[in-house]
Amino acid sequence: MTQEHTVNEDMEEEEEEEIEEQQEDWEDWNAEEDDSDPDFLCLFCGSKYSSSETLFEHCSSNHYFDFQSIRKTMGLDFYDSFKLINYVRSQVAANRCWSCGLTCQSNKDLQNHLHEVVSFKDIKLLWEDDNYLKPFMQEDSLLHSFGEDEDAEDDYNPSIDREDLMRDLGNSVDFEKIFIDDQNSLDMVPSDPDTTNENERNVTSCALNNFLDMENPLEKATINDIEAKEDIGSSDRKRKVKHLKVSFANVVAKERKSVNENYFGAYGSFGIHREMISDKVRMNAYRGAILNNPSLLIGATVLDVGCGTGILSLFAAQARASRVIAVEASDKMAAVATQIAKDNGLLWDGSPSIQNKQCTGAVNVVQCMVEELDKFIQIQPHSVDVLVSEWMGYCLLYESMLSSVLFARDRWLKPGGAILPDTATIFVAGFGRGGTSIPFWENVYGFNMSCIGKEVVEDAAQLAIVDVVDSCDIVTNAVAVQNFDLATMKHDEMDFTASFELEPKLDSPVNHSSDMQSQTTRCYGVVLWFETGFTSRFCKEMQTVLSTSPYTPKTHWSQTILTFREPIIIASGEPNVDGLAVVGTDTCPASRIHSRISIVRAVLHRSIDISLETTAIGSDGRKHSCPVQIFNL
């Protein structure tokens, strides 16, 4: 008993020391924050102020934006107000009026246009999207401070269940551990086409660091509209402080869990798997690479990440791999893959046969996420010879499954082991009128419905569209914008910014003039596609390429279409131009289009954000820059 009592005392002392160290770290962190003199940047111009109060007074008197009045009139809570600030910043970056949606040519024009809110009806819908919970501007001091006065005046203290609160807040969550999508999600705030990385920003939880006011003896935390106030004056309460430091991390974790459940649940639908298996381009590429490279597969240990029905695992077993670990997160599909392997005599049962003293079958289906594989089976790190996965999504990176593949590569693949496919490339080209819905609506059973087509094109300027583009509707050259080496790439390389130039195709069938000196056509936007390669690095006997190009047979991935707000007139040759006209118009066609594209993982797990900056360049060197566009997929 004495020994046990001593051990307990030691444990309590160690725990108290640990808590005191964490509290000191937290206080040091807060002290650093307090020592800084925050600059509050105006939502609409470059003016800076020493407090949020003076900033909002400036916005009200100079930009017709009365933040506190809007909050009161619309009954905005903390999260709604947080989203409103990010929404306004995003609109101003695009030179767009936050209340009426009018796009201006410059920030100066926007300043002149700003006006009082005409009607508050339905305006809140403009920033309903939870993407606006993501800080639009890095280290935006305004997000930390706008609610301070309200917190001081608000005496509302609803009763809550203590156990539920502590369960929601989580246990001992450190700030260093609050990351969204492996610390690599980026926020896109493109503003200056001449700066390369300004629109690449790491999304961290710093925007909500002051969400809890640690200087106040009443500790306050908010999760899912639940407020709790804890008196931490006594030493007994010190142990609870660490539980109240961070709430946003648990919200993010719950959101990611929910998205993952929906994502893997969706793959429980057989219709999706039929579509993928019916894709001959997809299947022929994988089947050819697996079955026609015996030096790679015979006797190998293979890891199939996201096996689905297990078709790639069956190919690997057919290619005489000694062991195939088929990992599938969907419980339904894991059961289905197990049954399929069993029905085909390829399921590994873990017991040696009498004849050859080897385990019968090769395929071992494991229902889990690959990041947790070693919790479900015995597997040594770096023990896999071949890692195979069909991880590609729309625009290559949608679904963010590549991060799981890279995790599996780093954790389980042997040094020098093979990854199939081992390369991936994203391509871009400009498309013409036929790539839009305009022609369809111009003749609907003999009736002109082009007014619908125009509206659809306007809507398409805000949303990435997945559809098939005919090769005859491509009006520029194609350019590779990003190459990925899957054997060596790092996780943060999934988020990238790249610049490219498009020039008119001389043989484009969709031109507007037959002038021998020049041919003009309208470029309505850009189309993205990808190719993955099974190269000679690992596939010694037979190499293959899986292409989703408009110039090859169509696949279930189709292409990804990004539509310009206004088409850009482009011309090959030497057109006669009006030196006073805007470049990219009928009277002054552009000779080329310079663009910069950023593709990053969005805060909404498994989604991606795309930003596109476009500049029309005339034959005389003059330029016309179009407002930046943000697309979500």
XYZ file of C-alpha atoms in Angstrom, residues 39-43 48 85-86 89-90 134-144 187-189 201-202 206-207:
28
model
C -2.212 46.245 -37.690
C -5.843 46.037 -38.721
C -6.074 46.192 -42.509
C -9.181 47.767 -44.025
C -11.514 45.376 -45.806
C -4.347 50.248 -41.504
C -15.207 39.203 -42.994
C -13.563 36.492 -45.102
C -12.091 40.197 -48.364
C -12.511 37.553 -51.089
C -11.050 29.613 -43.712
C -9.049 32.834 -43.174
C -8.831 34.542 -46.553
C -5.869 36.663 -45.473
C -2.934 35.236 -43.565
C -2.601 36.564 -40.002
C -5.738 38.666 -40.265
C -5.791 40.498 -36.918
C -9.378 41.516 -37.494
C -10.558 37.904 -37.184
C -9.084 37.790 -33.677
C -5.563 29.539 -48.943
C -5.655 31.225 -52.314
C -5.633 34.995 -52.340
C -1.007 30.429 -47.921
C -0.964 27.703 -45.278
C -4.237 30.913 -35.992
C -7.408 32.738 -37.006
